[in-house]
mmCIF file of C-alpha atoms and ligand atoms in Angstrom:
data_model
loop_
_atom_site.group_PDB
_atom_site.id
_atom_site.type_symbol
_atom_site.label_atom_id
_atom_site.label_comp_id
_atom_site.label_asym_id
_atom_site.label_seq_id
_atom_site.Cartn_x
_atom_site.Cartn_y
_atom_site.Cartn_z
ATOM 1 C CA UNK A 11 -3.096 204.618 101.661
ATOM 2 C CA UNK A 12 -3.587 205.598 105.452
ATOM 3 C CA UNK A 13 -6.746 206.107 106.878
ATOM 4 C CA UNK A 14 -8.134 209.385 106.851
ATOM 5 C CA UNK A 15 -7.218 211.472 109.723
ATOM 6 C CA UNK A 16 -10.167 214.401 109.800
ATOM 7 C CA UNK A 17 -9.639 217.315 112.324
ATOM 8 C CA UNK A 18 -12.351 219.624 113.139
ATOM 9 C CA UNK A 19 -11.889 223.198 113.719
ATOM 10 C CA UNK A 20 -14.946 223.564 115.898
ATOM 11 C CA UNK A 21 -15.081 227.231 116.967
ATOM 12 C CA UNK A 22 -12.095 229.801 115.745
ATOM 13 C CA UNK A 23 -11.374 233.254 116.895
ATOM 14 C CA UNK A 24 -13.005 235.237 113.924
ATOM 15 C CA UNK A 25 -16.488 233.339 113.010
ATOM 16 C CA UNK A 26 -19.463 234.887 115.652
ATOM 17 C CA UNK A 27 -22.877 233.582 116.374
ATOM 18 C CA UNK A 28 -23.820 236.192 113.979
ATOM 19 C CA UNK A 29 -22.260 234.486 111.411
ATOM 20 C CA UNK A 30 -23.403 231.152 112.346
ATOM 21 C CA UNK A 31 -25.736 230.285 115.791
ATOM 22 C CA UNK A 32 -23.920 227.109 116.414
ATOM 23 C CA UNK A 33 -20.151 228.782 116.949
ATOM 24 C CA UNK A 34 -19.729 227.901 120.446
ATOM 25 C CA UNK A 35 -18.510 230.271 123.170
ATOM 26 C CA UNK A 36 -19.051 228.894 126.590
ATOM 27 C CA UNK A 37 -17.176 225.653 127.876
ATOM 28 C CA UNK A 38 -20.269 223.452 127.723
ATOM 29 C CA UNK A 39 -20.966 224.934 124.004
ATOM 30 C CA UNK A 40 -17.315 223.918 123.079
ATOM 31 C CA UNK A 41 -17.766 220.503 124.223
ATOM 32 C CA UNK A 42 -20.801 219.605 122.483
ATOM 33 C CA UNK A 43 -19.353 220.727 119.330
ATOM 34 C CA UNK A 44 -16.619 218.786 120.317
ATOM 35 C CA UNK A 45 -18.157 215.486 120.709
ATOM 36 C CA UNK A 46 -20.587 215.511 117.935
ATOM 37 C CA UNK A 47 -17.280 216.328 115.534
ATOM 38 C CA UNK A 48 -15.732 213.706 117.435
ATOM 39 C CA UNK A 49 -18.647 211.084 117.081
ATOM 40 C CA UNK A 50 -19.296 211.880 113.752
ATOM 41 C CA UNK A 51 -15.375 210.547 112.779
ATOM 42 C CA UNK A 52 -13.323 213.426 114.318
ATOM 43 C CA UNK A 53 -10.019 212.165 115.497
ATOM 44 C CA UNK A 54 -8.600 215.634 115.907
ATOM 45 C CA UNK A 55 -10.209 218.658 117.406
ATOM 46 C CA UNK A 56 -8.371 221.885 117.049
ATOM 47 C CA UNK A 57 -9.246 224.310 119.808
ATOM 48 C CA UNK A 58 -9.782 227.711 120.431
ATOM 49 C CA UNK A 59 -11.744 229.077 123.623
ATOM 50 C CA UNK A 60 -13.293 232.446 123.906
ATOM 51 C CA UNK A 61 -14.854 233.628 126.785
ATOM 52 C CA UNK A 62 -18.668 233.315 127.286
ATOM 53 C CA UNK A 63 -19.547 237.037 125.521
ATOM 54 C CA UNK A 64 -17.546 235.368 122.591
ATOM 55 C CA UNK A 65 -13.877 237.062 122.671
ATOM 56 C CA UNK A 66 -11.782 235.138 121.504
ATOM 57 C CA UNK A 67 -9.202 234.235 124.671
ATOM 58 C CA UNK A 68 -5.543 232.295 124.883
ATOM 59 C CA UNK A 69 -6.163 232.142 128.520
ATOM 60 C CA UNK A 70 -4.329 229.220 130.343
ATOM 61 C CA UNK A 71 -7.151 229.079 132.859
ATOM 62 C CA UNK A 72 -10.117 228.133 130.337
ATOM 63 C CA UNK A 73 -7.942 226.323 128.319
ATOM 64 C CA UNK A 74 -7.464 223.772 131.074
ATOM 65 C CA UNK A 75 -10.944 224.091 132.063
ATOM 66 C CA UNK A 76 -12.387 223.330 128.494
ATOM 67 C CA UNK A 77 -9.690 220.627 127.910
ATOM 68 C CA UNK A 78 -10.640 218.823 130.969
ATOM 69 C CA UNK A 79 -14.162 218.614 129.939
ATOM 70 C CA UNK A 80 -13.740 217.914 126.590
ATOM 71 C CA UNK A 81 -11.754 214.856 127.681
ATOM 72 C CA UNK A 82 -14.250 213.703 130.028
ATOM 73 C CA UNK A 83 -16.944 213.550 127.065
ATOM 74 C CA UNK A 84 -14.536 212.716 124.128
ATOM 75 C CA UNK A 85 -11.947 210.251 126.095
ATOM 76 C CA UNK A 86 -9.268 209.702 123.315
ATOM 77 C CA UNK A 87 -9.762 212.548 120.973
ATOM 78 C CA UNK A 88 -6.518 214.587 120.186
ATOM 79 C CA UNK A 89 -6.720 218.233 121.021
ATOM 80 C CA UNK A 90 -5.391 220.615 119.605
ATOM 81 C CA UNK A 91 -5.169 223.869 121.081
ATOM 82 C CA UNK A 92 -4.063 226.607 118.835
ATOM 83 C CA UNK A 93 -1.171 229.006 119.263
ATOM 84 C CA UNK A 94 -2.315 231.437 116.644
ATOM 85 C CA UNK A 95 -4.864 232.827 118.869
ATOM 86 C CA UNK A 96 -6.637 235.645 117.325
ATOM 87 C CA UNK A 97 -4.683 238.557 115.153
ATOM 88 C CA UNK A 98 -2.876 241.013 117.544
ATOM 89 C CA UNK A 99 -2.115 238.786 119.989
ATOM 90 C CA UNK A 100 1.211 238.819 121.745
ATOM 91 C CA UNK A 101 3.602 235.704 121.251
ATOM 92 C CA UNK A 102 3.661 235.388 125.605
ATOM 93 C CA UNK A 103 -0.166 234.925 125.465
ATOM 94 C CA UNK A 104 -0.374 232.899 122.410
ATOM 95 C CA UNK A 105 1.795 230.231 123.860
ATOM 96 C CA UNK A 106 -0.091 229.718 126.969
ATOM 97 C CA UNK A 107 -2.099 227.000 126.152
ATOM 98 C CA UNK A 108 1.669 225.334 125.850
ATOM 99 C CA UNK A 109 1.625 225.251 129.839
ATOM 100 C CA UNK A 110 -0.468 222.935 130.172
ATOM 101 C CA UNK A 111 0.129 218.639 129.367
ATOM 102 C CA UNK A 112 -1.090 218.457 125.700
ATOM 103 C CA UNK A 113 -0.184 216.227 123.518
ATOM 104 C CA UNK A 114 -0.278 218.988 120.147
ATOM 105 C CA UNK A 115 -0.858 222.687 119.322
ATOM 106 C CA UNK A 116 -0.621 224.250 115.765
ATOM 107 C CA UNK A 117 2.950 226.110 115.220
ATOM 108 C CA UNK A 118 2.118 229.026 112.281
ATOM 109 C CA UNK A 119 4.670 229.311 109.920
ATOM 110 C CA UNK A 120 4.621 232.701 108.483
ATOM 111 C CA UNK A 121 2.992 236.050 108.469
ATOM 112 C CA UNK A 122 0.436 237.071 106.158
ATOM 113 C CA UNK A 123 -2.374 239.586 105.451
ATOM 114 C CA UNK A 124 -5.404 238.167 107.410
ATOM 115 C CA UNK A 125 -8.013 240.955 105.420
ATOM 116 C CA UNK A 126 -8.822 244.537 105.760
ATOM 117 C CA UNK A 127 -5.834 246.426 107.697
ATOM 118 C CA UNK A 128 -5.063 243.201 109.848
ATOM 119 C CA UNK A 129 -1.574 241.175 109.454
ATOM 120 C CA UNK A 130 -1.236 237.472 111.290
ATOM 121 C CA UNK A 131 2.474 238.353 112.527
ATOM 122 C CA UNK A 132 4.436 235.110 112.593
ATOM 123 C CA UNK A 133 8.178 235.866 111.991
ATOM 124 C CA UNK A 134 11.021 233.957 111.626
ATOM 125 C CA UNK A 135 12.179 233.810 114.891
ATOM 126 C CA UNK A 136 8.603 233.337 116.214
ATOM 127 C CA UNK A 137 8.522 230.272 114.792
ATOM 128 C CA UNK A 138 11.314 229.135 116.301
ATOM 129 C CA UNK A 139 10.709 230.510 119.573
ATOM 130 C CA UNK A 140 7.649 228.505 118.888
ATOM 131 C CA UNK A 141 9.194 224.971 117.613
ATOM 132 C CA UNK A 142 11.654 225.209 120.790
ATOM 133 C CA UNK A 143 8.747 225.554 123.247
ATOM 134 C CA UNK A 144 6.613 222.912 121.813
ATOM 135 C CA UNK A 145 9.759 220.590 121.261
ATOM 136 C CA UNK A 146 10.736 221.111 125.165
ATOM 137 C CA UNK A 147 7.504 220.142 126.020
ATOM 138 C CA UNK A 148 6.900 217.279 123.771
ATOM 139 C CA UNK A 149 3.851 218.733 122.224
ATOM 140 C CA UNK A 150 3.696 217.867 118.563
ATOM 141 C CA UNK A 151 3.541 220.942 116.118
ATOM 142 C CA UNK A 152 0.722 220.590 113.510
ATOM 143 C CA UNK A 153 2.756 223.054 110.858
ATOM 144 C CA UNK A 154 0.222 225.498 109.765
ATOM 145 C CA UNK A 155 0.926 226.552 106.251
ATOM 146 C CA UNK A 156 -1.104 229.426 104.523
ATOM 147 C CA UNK A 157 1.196 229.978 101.525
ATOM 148 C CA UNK A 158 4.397 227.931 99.211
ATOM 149 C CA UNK A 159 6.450 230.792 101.035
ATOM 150 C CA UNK A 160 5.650 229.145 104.869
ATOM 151 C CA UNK A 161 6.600 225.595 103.502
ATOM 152 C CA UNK A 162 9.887 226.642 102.201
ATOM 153 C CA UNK A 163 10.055 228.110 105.646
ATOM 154 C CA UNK A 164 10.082 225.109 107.965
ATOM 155 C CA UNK A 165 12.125 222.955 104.847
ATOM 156 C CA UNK A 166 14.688 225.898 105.713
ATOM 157 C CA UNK A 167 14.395 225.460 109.280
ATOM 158 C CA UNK A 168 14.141 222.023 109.622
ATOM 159 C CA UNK A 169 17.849 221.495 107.555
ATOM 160 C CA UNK A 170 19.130 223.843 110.190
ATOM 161 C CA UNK A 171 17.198 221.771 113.289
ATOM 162 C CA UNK A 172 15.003 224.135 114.577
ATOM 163 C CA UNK A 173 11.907 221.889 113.119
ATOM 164 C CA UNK A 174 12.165 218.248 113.951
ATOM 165 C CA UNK A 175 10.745 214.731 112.380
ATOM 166 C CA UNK A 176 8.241 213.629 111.874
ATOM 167 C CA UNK A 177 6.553 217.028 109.886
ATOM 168 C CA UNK A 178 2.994 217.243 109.684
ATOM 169 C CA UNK A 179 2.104 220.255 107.881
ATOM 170 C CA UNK A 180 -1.444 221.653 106.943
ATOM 171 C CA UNK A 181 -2.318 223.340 104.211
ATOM 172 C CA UNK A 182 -5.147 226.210 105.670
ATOM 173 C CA UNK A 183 -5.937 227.932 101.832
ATOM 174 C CA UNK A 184 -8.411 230.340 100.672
ATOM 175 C CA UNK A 185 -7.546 233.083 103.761
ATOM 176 C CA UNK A 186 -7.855 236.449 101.990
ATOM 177 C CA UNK A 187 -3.974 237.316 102.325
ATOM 178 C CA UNK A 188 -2.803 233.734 101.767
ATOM 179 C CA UNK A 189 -2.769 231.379 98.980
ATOM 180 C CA UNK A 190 -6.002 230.219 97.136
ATOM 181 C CA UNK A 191 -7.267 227.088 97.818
ATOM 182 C CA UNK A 192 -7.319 225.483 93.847
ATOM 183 C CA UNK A 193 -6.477 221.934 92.626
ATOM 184 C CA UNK A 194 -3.270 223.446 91.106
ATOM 185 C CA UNK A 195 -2.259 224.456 94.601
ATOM 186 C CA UNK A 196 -3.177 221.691 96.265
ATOM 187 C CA UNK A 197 -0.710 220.101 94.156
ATOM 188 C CA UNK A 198 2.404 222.491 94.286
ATOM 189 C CA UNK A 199 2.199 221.900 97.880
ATOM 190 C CA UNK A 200 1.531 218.687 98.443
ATOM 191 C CA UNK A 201 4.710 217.985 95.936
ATOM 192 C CA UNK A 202 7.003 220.531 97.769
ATOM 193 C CA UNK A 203 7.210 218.485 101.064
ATOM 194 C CA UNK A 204 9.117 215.549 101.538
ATOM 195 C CA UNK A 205 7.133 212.015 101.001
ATOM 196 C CA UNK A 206 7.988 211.173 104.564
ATOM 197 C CA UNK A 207 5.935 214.010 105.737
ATOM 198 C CA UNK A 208 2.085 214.060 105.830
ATOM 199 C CA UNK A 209 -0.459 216.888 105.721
ATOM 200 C CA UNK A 210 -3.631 218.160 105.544
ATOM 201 C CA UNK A 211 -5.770 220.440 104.315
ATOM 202 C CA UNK A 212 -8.284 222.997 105.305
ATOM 203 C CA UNK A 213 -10.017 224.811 102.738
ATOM 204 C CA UNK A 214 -11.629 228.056 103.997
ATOM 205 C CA UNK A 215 -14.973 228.770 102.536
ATOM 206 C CA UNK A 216 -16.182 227.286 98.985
ATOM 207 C CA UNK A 217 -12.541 225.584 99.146
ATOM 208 C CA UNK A 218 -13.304 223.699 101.984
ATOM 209 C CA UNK A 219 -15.432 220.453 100.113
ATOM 210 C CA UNK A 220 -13.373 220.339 97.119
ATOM 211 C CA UNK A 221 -9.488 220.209 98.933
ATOM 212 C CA UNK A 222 -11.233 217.992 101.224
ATOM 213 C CA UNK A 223 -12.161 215.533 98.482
ATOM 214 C CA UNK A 224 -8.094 216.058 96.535
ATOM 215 C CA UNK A 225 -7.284 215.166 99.835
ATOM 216 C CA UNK A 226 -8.885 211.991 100.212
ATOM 217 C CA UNK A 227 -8.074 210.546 96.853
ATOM 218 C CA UNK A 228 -4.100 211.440 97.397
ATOM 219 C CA UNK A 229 -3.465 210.548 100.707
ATOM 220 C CA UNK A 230 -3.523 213.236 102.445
ATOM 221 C CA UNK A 231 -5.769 214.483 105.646
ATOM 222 C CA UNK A 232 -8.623 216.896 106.042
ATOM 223 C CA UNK A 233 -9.347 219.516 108.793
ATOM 224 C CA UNK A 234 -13.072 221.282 108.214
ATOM 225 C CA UNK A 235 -15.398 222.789 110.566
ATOM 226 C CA UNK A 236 -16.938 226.276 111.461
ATOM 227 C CA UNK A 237 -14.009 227.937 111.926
ATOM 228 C CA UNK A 238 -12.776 227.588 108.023
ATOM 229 C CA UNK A 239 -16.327 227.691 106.393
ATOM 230 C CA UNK A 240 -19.968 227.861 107.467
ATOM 231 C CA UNK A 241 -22.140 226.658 104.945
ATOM 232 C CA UNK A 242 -22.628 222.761 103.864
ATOM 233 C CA UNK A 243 -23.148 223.533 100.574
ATOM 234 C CA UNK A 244 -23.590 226.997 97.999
ATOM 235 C CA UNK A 245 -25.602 229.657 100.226
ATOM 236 C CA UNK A 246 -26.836 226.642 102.923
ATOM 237 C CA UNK A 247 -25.799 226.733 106.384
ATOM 238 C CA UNK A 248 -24.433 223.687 107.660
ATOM 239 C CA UNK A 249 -26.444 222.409 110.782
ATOM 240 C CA UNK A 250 -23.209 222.720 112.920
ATOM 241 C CA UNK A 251 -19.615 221.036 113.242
ATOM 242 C CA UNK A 252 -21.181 217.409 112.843
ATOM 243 C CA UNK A 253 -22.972 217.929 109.692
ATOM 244 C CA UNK A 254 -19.589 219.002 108.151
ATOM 245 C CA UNK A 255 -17.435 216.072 109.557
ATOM 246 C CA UNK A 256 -20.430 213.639 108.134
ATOM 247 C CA UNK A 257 -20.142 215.444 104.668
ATOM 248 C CA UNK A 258 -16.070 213.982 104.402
ATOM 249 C CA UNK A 259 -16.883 210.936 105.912
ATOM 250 C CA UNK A 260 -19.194 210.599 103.177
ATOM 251 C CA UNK A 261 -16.906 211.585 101.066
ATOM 252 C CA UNK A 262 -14.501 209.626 102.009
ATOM 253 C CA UNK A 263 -16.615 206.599 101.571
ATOM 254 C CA UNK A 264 -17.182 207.044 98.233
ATOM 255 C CA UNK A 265 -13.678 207.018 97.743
ATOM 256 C CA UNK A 266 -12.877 203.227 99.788
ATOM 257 C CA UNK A 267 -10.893 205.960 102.404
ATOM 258 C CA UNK A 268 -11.951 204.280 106.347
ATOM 259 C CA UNK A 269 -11.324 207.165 108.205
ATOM 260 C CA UNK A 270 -8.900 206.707 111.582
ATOM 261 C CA UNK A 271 -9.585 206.893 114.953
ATOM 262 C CA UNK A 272 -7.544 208.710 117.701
ATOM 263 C CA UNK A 273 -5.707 205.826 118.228
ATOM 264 C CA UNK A 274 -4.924 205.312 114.780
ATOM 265 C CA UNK A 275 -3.969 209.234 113.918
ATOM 266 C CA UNK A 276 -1.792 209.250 116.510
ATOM 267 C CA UNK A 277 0.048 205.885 114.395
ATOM 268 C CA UNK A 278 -0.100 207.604 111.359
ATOM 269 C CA UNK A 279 1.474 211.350 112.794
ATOM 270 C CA UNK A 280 4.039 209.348 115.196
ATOM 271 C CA UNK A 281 2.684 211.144 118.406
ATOM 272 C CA UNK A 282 2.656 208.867 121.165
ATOM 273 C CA UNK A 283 -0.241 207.402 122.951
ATOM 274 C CA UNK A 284 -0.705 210.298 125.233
ATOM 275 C CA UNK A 285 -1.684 209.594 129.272
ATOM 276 C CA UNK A 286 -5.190 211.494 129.490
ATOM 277 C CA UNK A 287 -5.131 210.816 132.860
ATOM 278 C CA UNK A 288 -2.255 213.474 132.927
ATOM 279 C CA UNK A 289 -2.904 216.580 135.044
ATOM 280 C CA UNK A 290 -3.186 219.471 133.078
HETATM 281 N N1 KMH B 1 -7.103 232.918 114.203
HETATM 282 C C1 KMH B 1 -6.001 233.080 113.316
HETATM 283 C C2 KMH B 1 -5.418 234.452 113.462
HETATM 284 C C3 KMH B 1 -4.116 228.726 114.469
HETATM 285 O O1 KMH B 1 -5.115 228.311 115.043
HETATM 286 O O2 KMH B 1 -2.980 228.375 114.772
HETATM 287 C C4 KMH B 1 -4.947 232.081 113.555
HETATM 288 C C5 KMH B 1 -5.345 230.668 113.504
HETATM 289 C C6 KMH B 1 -4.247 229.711 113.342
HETATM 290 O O3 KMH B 1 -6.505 230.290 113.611
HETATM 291 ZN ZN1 ZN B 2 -7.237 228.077 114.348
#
């Protein structure tokens, strides 16, 4: 089996400091989260930015800014901006992060209801639009999958050629609006891709430990962090980003799983070793 690539979604767009004190907002919050996800066995870090009062931003401007200094701290992590933003966004400002020399960005792959009256708009044709711009720029699409429906999307799309080799999917389950986050579907999607692909998953809320652990034992990958689920266990917050990371490399442990470095996740998802001396 591979080693474990773990990703951590360190901040988000929805999750406040009200909801948890250690959700960072300004640039030299984000990077601390950063590196202790990183130095706890982070290989990944997917990224959002927000500005300092918290809102959640796709601006190109502190994307670059936060990126830079993330890199300066964390010198071979893999970030990962994200191009979902947060719900309402416009496809134009989603994709800005896209501007700048990164080496990977999430690419949503369908719409769904995201709770209350609010709909994550990804259509057919945004995807595309989507694939095309991150394929142009050689950024490699983490395929973010909340539901069997968004798989059979990109299998679609990919026959036709508007999703390329190698796939890396993730399963993000337990969104309320998009699949649950149970063994049973763990396992319907992690049989409907093709074995040359590899994913992971993110479990949002009480989903997040046990996916993590189906994960591990099947080969698979695991994102966690404070943007998919706050506590570290039932009703007990976790200290921050680190705490959570440490939980799967625990886990991981106890299941002979070493857990991969940048170096080595970029191996395993066929990105190549990506110049971080680039200017952004
Ligand atoms: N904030 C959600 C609306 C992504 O990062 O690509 C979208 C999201 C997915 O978090
Ligand atoms: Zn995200």
């Amino acid at each position: 089996m591979d080693k474990l690539i773990i990703t951590c979604a360190i901040s988000g767009a929805e999750v406040t400091k009200a909801h948890h004190p250690s959700i960072p907002y300004t640039i030299h919050e984000v990077v601390e989260e950063a590196y202790q996800a990183y130095s706890a066995g982070a290989s990944i870090i997917h990224l959002h930015v927000r500005t300092d009062e918290g809102k959640p931003t796709q601006s190109k401007i502190r994307y670059k800014k936060t990126i830079q200094a993330i890199r300066k701290r964390c010198p071979d992590v893999i970030i990962q901006p994200s191009t979902g933003g947060a719900v309402g966004m416009s496809r134009h400002v989603r994709l800005k992060p896209t501007e700048l020399a990164i080496e990977m960005a999430t690419l949503d792959c369908g719409t769904l209801n995201f709770g209350g009256d609010d709909i994550f708009v990804n259509t057919e044709n945004d995807i595309k639009y989507f694939a095309r711009v991150m394929k142009t720029k050689q950024i490699f699409p983490e395929l973010e999958c909340f539901e069997k429906g968004h798989v059979d999307m990109i299998l679609r799309l990919h026959k036709k050629g508007f999703i390329h080799d190698p796939m890396h999917f993730s399963f993000v389950l337990g969104v309320n609006g998009g699949m649950t986050g149970e063994a049973r579907d763990f396992h319907f999607l992690r049989e409907s891709i093709p074995s040359h692909c590899t994913y992971s998953v993110a479990g949002i809320g009480k989903y997040e430990f046990p996916l993590a652990e189906l994960a591990i034992q099947y080969g698979g990958h695991v994102r966690v962090g404070l943007e998919d689920n706050i506590y570290i266990e039932k009703g007990v917050l976790a200290k921050g980003n680190r705490e959570l990371v440490e939980k799967v490399v625990q886990l991981a442990k106890a299941y002979g799983r070493e857990i991969a470095t940048p170096h080595e996740a970029r191996k395993i998802l066929g990105i190549k070793e990506f110049n971080h001396e680039e200017i952004l």
